[in-house]
């Protein structure tokens, strides 16, 4: 993260500003995330946590400043290259963002289909990752028939199946009970232990305490030095 | 590609009613345009057939001596475009008339004298068998002093040609209108599908799907709609054609008009065209409603 020494950077933000009309969502953010960091971005609702994550995968563009992700300068990236940028990320949302008309298998397989993997490979990998997140028995179920915790596990499976370099999780346990939240946290830790970088935007102090990762604090769009919890 | 195809087919199955409406609309458009095409093809064949058999009959003035006949024949033969000239005597003409009238030939039995004039039957070379060329030759023959009148079915040909051109113009106009209607329907179908799959498309983009991956199935789906619509339209036309042509009396069918169905090249062209309609409708809709 900010004080990293030996590790190489995977995300760099230089004096990034984000405005919505006259409203300042993010103000002068400079940040350096290193490979295999486990980073929490904390802060109250409306502080700009989700906005910051969206800037990383070009969910929206920055108003000012520059963002580098694994060597890609997002200010100069062409429209055609955006999918390649997004393949570096596995994204987990609070509202899961699963396709309700597709089965659990198809939702997870979508990532590998988009990567152009063969059917056999897809079959094998999806089953394996669903086994890892403990939801293989619901492989043919449709998302609306799953509990919140199960849906979020599917979302985690979808996020990791394409072997991304970075996991971005936006309030991943926001609507889950503590047991389900623990399962999700363990899955994120598992990804991290295999060398992945994890960035979690959350205001859940309990989650941060349990995870024990590095913390950045956002307040009214400004980034503050890590604060003790 | 197999993934795109699989997803397109799945989508057609999921949105069965919408797909059926699109296919039927394309099929109806193809059917209407094909009816005109069928008419043109056969009318054109009939015109060509008629033009190949076109001949000028030059009637001689009464009282022309038989010894002048070779001279008249030579003069006609000298006109550019004339292939051969046959003399038909009034006696021969009456005999032919009796043969053509068959059962009604008894009417001619009571004639005191043969009312038919001597005549020359003139055939033209291939390059002079078109309407205006025939008319040109007929005028030259008519200007010969021994000729009283010429006949070459010009009024019938003119009328037929005018009707033919009118139908062709209507056909082009209808073709354009139905082409646009079919494109519009396909575009609208794609738009509705995009609308129902908006969330899915957004998620696809978030997981790193390329625009090709997102748009590909839409194109395949629309092209399948186009092909199925084209095949249905041509099949409907073929069935209708068979039903109608089986009710036409053989004498009429073979002697006057040899009615044929569209050639394989032509109906393959129609199916290709409806495939293009599918593609174009999809292209317009994606350009308008699926901005990256």
XYZ file of C-alpha atoms in Angstrom:
521
model
C 0.000 0.000 0.000
C 1.203 3.533 0.787
C 4.216 2.362 2.729
C 5.102 -0.618 0.506
C 8.827 -1.036 -0.135
C 9.830 -4.197 -1.982
C 6.588 -5.063 -3.725
C 5.666 -3.639 -7.115
C 2.656 -1.389 -7.633
C -0.483 -2.720 -9.245
C -2.682 0.364 -8.844
C -1.550 3.973 -8.743
C -3.726 7.054 -8.476
C -2.267 10.515 -8.953
C -4.203 13.572 -7.758
C -7.512 12.084 -8.801
C -10.639 14.204 -8.589
C -14.169 13.141 -9.374
C -16.992 15.619 -9.761
C -20.682 15.112 -10.398
C -21.616 18.513 -11.705
C -20.552 20.905 -8.971
C -20.514 18.162 -6.301
C -17.056 16.871 -5.405
C -17.186 13.091 -4.898
C -13.428 12.545 -4.635
C -10.818 15.214 -3.958
C -7.128 14.931 -4.765
C -6.724 11.193 -4.187
C -3.217 9.821 -4.527
C -2.779 6.163 -3.789
C -0.374 3.322 -4.414
C -1.614 -0.267 -4.076
C 0.940 -3.062 -4.258
C 0.573 -6.590 -5.481
C -0.882 -8.929 -2.847
C -2.144 -6.091 -0.663
C -5.340 -6.647 1.330
C -6.741 -3.166 1.574
C -9.891 -1.798 3.158
C -11.361 1.512 2.129
C -13.559 2.598 4.945
C -15.705 5.583 5.670
C -19.306 6.624 6.146
C -21.989 6.267 3.481
C -21.534 8.788 0.704
C -17.831 9.240 1.466
C -16.872 8.111 -2.056
C -15.818 4.480 -1.458
C -17.874 3.008 -4.306
C -16.927 5.880 -6.599
C -13.252 5.176 -5.976
C -13.714 1.513 -6.914
C -15.678 2.423 -10.052
C -12.835 4.639 -11.226
C -10.476 1.671 -11.073
C -12.412 -0.504 -13.512
C -13.574 2.469 -15.601
C -17.147 2.155 -14.425
C -16.811 5.878 -14.861
C -13.949 8.180 -15.855
C -11.957 10.439 -13.567
C -12.584 14.176 -13.791
C -8.961 15.034 -13.124
C -5.751 13.167 -12.408
C -4.434 9.822 -13.586
C -5.000 6.175 -12.707
C -2.641 3.339 -13.589
C -3.763 -0.286 -13.266
C -1.167 -2.978 -13.841
C 0.641 -0.778 -16.348
C -2.473 0.506 -18.111
C -3.058 4.245 -18.053
C -6.826 4.588 -17.797
C -6.814 8.100 -19.239
C -5.372 6.807 -22.485
C -7.083 3.474 -22.764
C -9.153 2.946 -25.909
C -12.747 1.720 -25.722
C -11.703 -1.609 -27.225
C -9.187 -2.174 -24.422
C -11.675 -1.649 -21.575
C -12.679 -5.364 -21.473
C -8.988 -6.260 -21.084
C -8.742 -3.859 -18.145
C -11.849 -5.348 -16.534
C -10.479 -8.864 -16.869
C -7.782 -7.865 -14.416
C -10.525 -7.449 -11.817
C -13.014 -9.685 -10.139
C -15.766 -7.441 -8.872
C -18.141 -8.215 -6.001
C -21.139 -5.993 -5.375
C -23.342 -5.558 -2.362
C -26.406 -6.347 -4.504
C -24.533 -9.333 -6.070
C -25.420 -8.381 -9.669
C -26.226 -11.917 -10.736
C -28.288 -12.566 -13.857
C -31.611 -13.786 -12.512
C -32.549 -15.709 -15.685
C -29.333 -17.738 -15.706
C -28.412 -20.615 -13.432
C -25.601 -20.455 -10.898
C -23.426 -22.369 -13.348
C -24.183 -20.007 -16.249
C -23.583 -16.918 -14.131
C -20.104 -18.085 -13.220
C -19.399 -19.556 -16.662
C -20.129 -16.197 -18.295
C -16.706 -14.867 -17.291
C -14.908 -17.787 -18.924
C -17.130 -17.639 -22.021
C -16.197 -13.987 -22.379
C -12.560 -15.044 -22.202
C -13.189 -17.505 -25.042
C -12.506 -20.662 -23.024
C -13.637 -24.024 -24.329
C -16.773 -25.655 -22.987
C -14.914 -28.520 -21.314
C -12.536 -26.155 -19.543
C -15.443 -23.969 -18.455
C -17.322 -26.990 -17.073
C -14.317 -28.116 -15.068
C -13.297 -24.720 -13.707
C -16.793 -23.603 -12.766
C -17.488 -26.815 -10.846
C -14.170 -26.467 -9.044
C -14.718 -22.868 -7.997
C -18.316 -23.553 -6.916
C -16.982 -26.408 -4.791
C -14.445 -24.015 -3.256
C -17.113 -21.500 -2.269
C -19.305 -24.355 -1.034
C -22.255 -23.963 -3.357
C -21.778 -26.795 -5.845
C -25.034 -28.454 -4.780
C -26.955 -25.370 -6.048
C -25.271 -25.390 -9.458
C -28.543 -25.515 -11.418
C -30.477 -23.142 -9.194
C -31.483 -19.673 -10.295
C -30.277 -16.719 -8.175
C -33.720 -15.633 -6.912
C -34.093 -19.042 -5.212
C -30.831 -18.574 -3.235
C -30.326 -16.867 0.129
C -28.320 -13.630 0.293
C -25.256 -15.466 1.586
C -25.480 -18.050 -1.197
C -25.863 -15.372 -3.839
C -22.828 -13.558 -2.546
C -20.831 -16.805 -2.654
C -21.842 -17.188 -6.308
C -20.694 -13.607 -6.856
C -17.345 -14.447 -5.236
C -17.057 -17.550 -7.438
C -17.752 -15.411 -10.510
C -15.173 -12.855 -9.351
C -12.367 -15.391 -8.914
C -13.066 -17.901 -11.700
C -11.249 -15.904 -14.375
C -8.101 -15.738 -12.168
C -8.033 -11.946 -11.926
C -5.138 -10.072 -10.379
C -7.330 -7.883 -8.208
C -10.587 -8.400 -6.351
C -12.710 -5.306 -5.834
C -15.454 -5.844 -3.297
C -18.005 -3.113 -2.718
C -19.729 -3.675 0.629
C -19.564 -7.453 0.103
C -21.110 -8.267 3.479
C -23.438 -5.298 3.691
C -26.634 -7.310 3.551
C -25.413 -10.570 5.088
C -25.635 -12.082 8.559
C -22.362 -12.519 10.473
C -22.020 -16.199 9.570
C -22.347 -15.530 5.831
C -20.051 -12.513 6.188
C -17.382 -14.740 7.742
C -17.628 -17.189 4.816
C -17.181 -14.350 2.320
C -14.262 -12.935 4.280
C -12.564 -16.341 4.339
C -12.994 -16.668 0.592
C -11.379 -13.268 0.093
C -8.559 -14.276 2.399
C -8.121 -17.461 0.412
C -7.758 -15.449 -2.799
C -5.269 -13.149 -1.064
C -3.221 -16.087 0.250
C -2.781 -17.253 -3.349
C -1.092 -13.984 -4.271
C -4.107 -11.910 -5.293
C -4.709 -8.284 -4.413
C -7.931 -7.466 -2.570
C -9.561 -4.077 -2.158
C -12.697 -3.960 -0.051
C -14.879 -0.899 0.309
C -16.842 -1.209 3.540
C -18.055 0.667 6.573
C -18.305 -2.654 8.504
C -15.747 -2.193 11.307
C -16.257 -5.751 12.517
C -15.247 -7.092 9.095
C -12.106 -4.920 9.080
C -11.212 -6.031 12.584
C -11.577 -9.714 11.688
C -9.634 -9.419 8.450
C -6.794 -7.395 9.875
C -5.808 -5.804 6.592
C -4.584 -2.313 5.798
C -7.076 0.524 5.977
C -7.673 3.782 4.162
C -10.289 6.162 5.396
C -12.431 8.300 3.128
C -14.420 11.235 4.407
C -16.265 13.669 2.167
C -14.217 12.496 -0.773
C -10.838 13.002 0.882
C -8.403 10.261 1.762
C -6.959 10.105 5.227
C -4.014 8.241 6.688
C -4.837 4.843 8.204
C -6.761 5.192 11.383
C -6.590 2.755 14.278
C -9.805 0.864 14.942
C -18.579 -18.705 -32.511
C -20.275 -21.836 -31.152
C -20.938 -19.958 -27.894
C -22.499 -17.050 -29.798
C -24.664 -19.441 -31.802
C -25.697 -21.330 -28.658
C -26.657 -18.090 -26.906
C -28.546 -16.808 -29.968
C -30.566 -20.025 -30.310
C -31.306 -20.002 -26.590
C -32.551 -16.446 -26.868
C -34.811 -17.318 -29.799
C -36.301 -20.122 -27.688
C -36.704 -17.859 -24.646
C -38.420 -15.146 -26.655
C -40.486 -17.454 -28.851
C -43.420 -15.140 -29.465
C -41.260 -12.157 -30.352
C -39.165 -14.323 -32.676
C -42.269 -15.787 -34.333
C -43.692 -12.306 -34.991
C -40.396 -11.202 -36.555
C -40.111 -14.302 -38.721
C -43.735 -14.023 -39.908
C -43.296 -10.337 -40.743
C -40.176 -11.046 -42.790
C -41.934 -14.008 -44.432
C -44.923 -11.843 -45.441
C -42.628 -9.170 -46.851
C -40.679 -11.789 -48.792
C -43.928 -13.357 -50.022
C -45.305 -10.098 -51.390
C -42.055 -9.109 -53.066
C -41.655 -12.646 -54.452
C -45.162 -12.589 -55.968
C -44.109 -9.548 -57.977
C -40.804 -11.189 -58.891
C -42.665 -14.287 -60.059
C -44.986 -12.178 -62.188
C -42.091 -10.253 -63.775
C -40.118 -13.384 -64.527
C -43.043 -15.056 -66.247
C -44.259 -11.912 -67.977
C -40.742 -11.302 -69.244
C -40.521 -14.889 -70.486
C -43.873 -14.490 -72.232
C -42.718 -11.267 -73.870
C -39.495 -12.881 -75.038
C -41.448 -15.858 -76.367
C -43.862 -13.596 -78.160
C -41.090 -11.437 -79.588
C -39.257 -14.487 -80.893
C -42.363 -15.558 -82.758
C -43.229 -12.094 -84.005
C -43.927 -11.777 -87.728
C -45.316 -9.141 -90.009
C -48.168 -9.924 -92.354
C -48.175 -7.618 -95.369
C -51.479 -7.671 -97.287
C -51.314 -6.950 -100.985
C -53.631 -4.534 -102.738
C -56.380 -6.281 -104.720
C -55.652 -6.752 -108.379
C -51.872 -7.004 -108.122
C -50.697 -9.364 -110.776
C -49.029 -12.621 -109.750
C -46.039 -11.850 -111.979
C -45.211 -8.871 -109.701
C -44.978 -11.076 -106.642
C -41.263 -11.993 -106.998
C -40.373 -8.323 -107.384
C -42.347 -7.342 -104.255
C -40.771 -10.219 -102.361
C -37.294 -9.082 -103.397
C -38.000 -5.523 -102.241
C -39.184 -6.746 -98.858
C -36.209 -9.084 -98.601
C -33.918 -6.078 -99.176
C -35.114 -4.276 -96.068
C -32.557 -4.506 -93.215
C -33.709 -6.833 -90.438
C -35.828 -9.132 -92.592
C -34.824 -12.784 -92.369
C -37.241 -14.503 -94.763
C -40.373 -13.751 -96.725
C -43.079 -16.316 -97.550
C -45.922 -15.782 -99.926
C -49.340 -16.836 -98.646
C -51.955 -16.936 -101.330
C -55.550 -16.054 -100.536
C -56.398 -19.733 -101.049
C -53.746 -20.846 -98.555
C -54.904 -18.171 -96.082
C -58.495 -19.447 -96.217
C -57.300 -22.995 -95.704
C -55.311 -21.964 -92.604
C -58.298 -20.040 -91.273
C -60.536 -23.078 -91.653
C -57.997 -25.188 -89.784
C -57.759 -22.694 -86.947
C -61.514 -22.339 -86.612
C -62.035 -26.136 -86.584
C -65.680 -26.621 -85.470
C -66.748 -23.141 -86.518
C -65.252 -23.600 -90.014
C -68.732 -24.349 -91.424
C -69.367 -20.565 -91.272
C -66.820 -20.186 -94.060
C -68.509 -22.812 -96.257
C -71.198 -20.406 -97.461
C -68.812 -17.764 -98.790
C -69.354 -16.950 -102.454
C -65.815 -15.818 -102.939
C -62.635 -15.795 -100.902
C -62.551 -12.407 -99.061
C -58.954 -12.792 -97.895
C -56.177 -10.951 -99.680
C -52.854 -12.375 -100.899
C -50.159 -11.684 -98.369
C -46.509 -12.029 -97.438
C -45.461 -13.438 -94.081
C -42.200 -11.801 -92.954
C -39.880 -13.061 -90.208
C -37.175 -10.897 -88.680
C -33.607 -11.636 -87.625
C -33.085 -12.003 -83.847
C -31.716 -8.486 -83.352
C -34.782 -6.965 -85.029
C -37.435 -8.774 -83.024
C -37.851 -5.983 -80.416
C -41.026 -3.846 -80.615
C -39.587 -0.613 -82.022
C -37.464 -2.466 -84.656
C -40.489 -4.448 -85.797
C -42.470 -1.250 -86.084
C -39.670 0.353 -88.148
C -39.640 -2.559 -90.617
C -43.450 -2.631 -90.784
C -43.543 1.086 -91.723
C -40.994 0.495 -94.519
C -43.027 -2.438 -95.900
C -46.270 -0.483 -95.674
C -44.725 2.303 -97.731
C -44.296 -0.058 -100.720
C -46.913 0.806 -103.395
C -48.258 -2.764 -103.733
C -48.926 -3.162 -100.028
C -52.338 -2.262 -98.697
C -51.852 -2.933 -94.999
C -49.488 -4.529 -92.494
C -50.268 -6.310 -89.225
C -47.883 -7.210 -86.437
C -49.882 -7.109 -83.194
C -48.351 -3.802 -82.148
C -51.280 -2.594 -80.049
C -51.402 -5.776 -78.036
C -47.643 -5.625 -77.487
C -47.785 -1.968 -76.492
C -50.540 -2.596 -73.984
C -48.782 -5.592 -72.555
C -45.498 -3.699 -72.300
C -47.179 -0.763 -70.550
C -48.862 -3.050 -68.022
C -45.584 -4.847 -67.536
C -43.707 -1.593 -66.841
C -46.449 -0.418 -64.485
C -46.286 -3.646 -62.520
C -42.512 -3.487 -62.461
C -42.612 0.030 -61.039
C -45.202 -1.030 -58.456
C -43.042 -4.041 -57.650
C -39.980 -1.888 -57.032
C -41.989 0.473 -54.831
C -43.572 -2.397 -52.881
C -40.181 -4.081 -52.583
C -38.670 -0.938 -51.068
C -41.588 -0.441 -48.670
C -41.575 -4.045 -47.466
C -37.793 -4.055 -47.197
C -37.950 -1.027 -44.917
C -40.856 -2.492 -42.947
C -38.964 -5.744 -42.391
C -35.808 -3.880 -41.337
C -37.889 -1.779 -38.954
C -39.533 -4.859 -37.398
C -36.187 -6.621 -36.920
C -34.676 -3.456 -35.440
C -37.617 -3.171 -33.079
C -37.298 -6.805 -32.000
C -33.614 -6.345 -31.257
C -34.406 -3.163 -29.341
C -36.922 -5.035 -27.170
C -34.427 -7.829 -26.551
C -31.754 -5.278 -25.596
C -34.235 -3.680 -23.225
C -35.113 -6.961 -21.501
C -31.436 -7.863 -21.259
C -30.113 -4.476 -20.192
C -28.984 -5.737 -16.785
C -27.357 -8.820 -18.284
C -25.457 -6.696 -20.793
C -24.237 -4.397 -18.007
C -23.002 -7.419 -16.019
C -21.298 -8.842 -19.110
C -19.414 -5.591 -19.533
C -18.398 -5.586 -15.880
C -16.908 -9.066 -16.122
C -14.825 -8.031 -19.115
C -16.913 -9.262 -22.035
C -15.906 -7.648 -25.307
C -18.415 -5.794 -27.480
C -18.045 -8.605 -30.024
C -19.084 -11.117 -27.346
C -22.108 -9.009 -26.388
C -23.226 -8.070 -29.907
C -22.400 -11.327 -31.705
C -25.458 -13.285 -30.534
C -27.768 -10.388 -31.475
C -26.440 -10.493 -35.032
C -26.699 -14.278 -35.243
C -30.237 -14.176 -33.845
C -31.328 -11.544 -36.381
C -29.678 -13.380 -39.264
C -31.480 -16.587 -38.201
C -34.757 -14.608 -38.137
C -33.969 -13.342 -41.633
C -33.141 -16.784 -43.033
C -36.199 -18.441 -41.451
C -38.411 -15.582 -42.653
C -36.975 -15.865 -46.168
C -37.410 -19.641 -46.303
C -40.963 -19.414 -44.932
C -41.868 -16.721 -47.474
C -40.438 -18.625 -50.441
C -42.038 -21.887 -49.229
C -45.434 -20.187 -48.922
C -45.038 -18.807 -52.438
C -44.048 -22.222 -53.786
C -47.082 -23.923 -52.218
C -49.416 -21.207 -53.522
C -47.800 -21.429 -56.963
C -48.248 -25.207 -57.081
C -51.887 -24.941 -56.016
C -52.650 -22.299 -58.634
C -50.628 -23.794 -61.486
C -52.209 -27.238 -60.957
C -55.609 -25.609 -61.623
C -54.527 -23.986 -64.909
C -55.660 -25.964 -67.978
C -52.699 -27.681 -69.646
C -53.560 -26.169 -73.082
C -53.391 -22.647 -71.696
C -50.327 -23.376 -69.639
C -48.171 -24.885 -72.331
C -49.374 -23.186 -75.490
C -49.765 -19.605 -74.422
C -47.667 -19.214 -71.296
C -45.155 -21.592 -69.901
C -45.496 -20.535 -66.240
C -42.403 -21.342 -64.222
C -41.454 -20.926 -60.557
C -38.511 -18.711 -59.628
C -35.101 -20.118 -60.479
C -32.987 -21.579 -57.624
C -30.548 -18.671 -58.023
C -33.415 -16.231 -57.631
C -34.961 -17.694 -54.495
C -31.539 -18.241 -52.940
C -31.006 -14.536 -53.645
C -34.280 -13.720 -51.885
C -33.239 -15.736 -48.829
C -29.838 -14.008 -48.831
C -31.634 -10.695 -49.081
C -33.849 -11.485 -46.087
C -30.709 -12.515 -44.210
C -29.328 -9.067 -45.011
C -32.589 -7.533 -43.728
C -31.981 -9.321 -40.400
C -28.405 -8.123 -40.232
C -29.297 -4.527 -41.140
C -32.146 -4.332 -38.626
C -29.796 -5.589 -35.927
C -27.017 -3.201 -36.947
C -29.333 -0.179 -36.794
C -30.720 -1.166 -33.409
C -27.354 -1.953 -31.827
C -25.880 1.291 -33.130
C -28.753 3.208 -31.629
C -29.404 1.411 -28.355
C -26.262 -0.468 -27.380
C -23.612 2.168 -27.042
C -20.397 0.946 -25.478
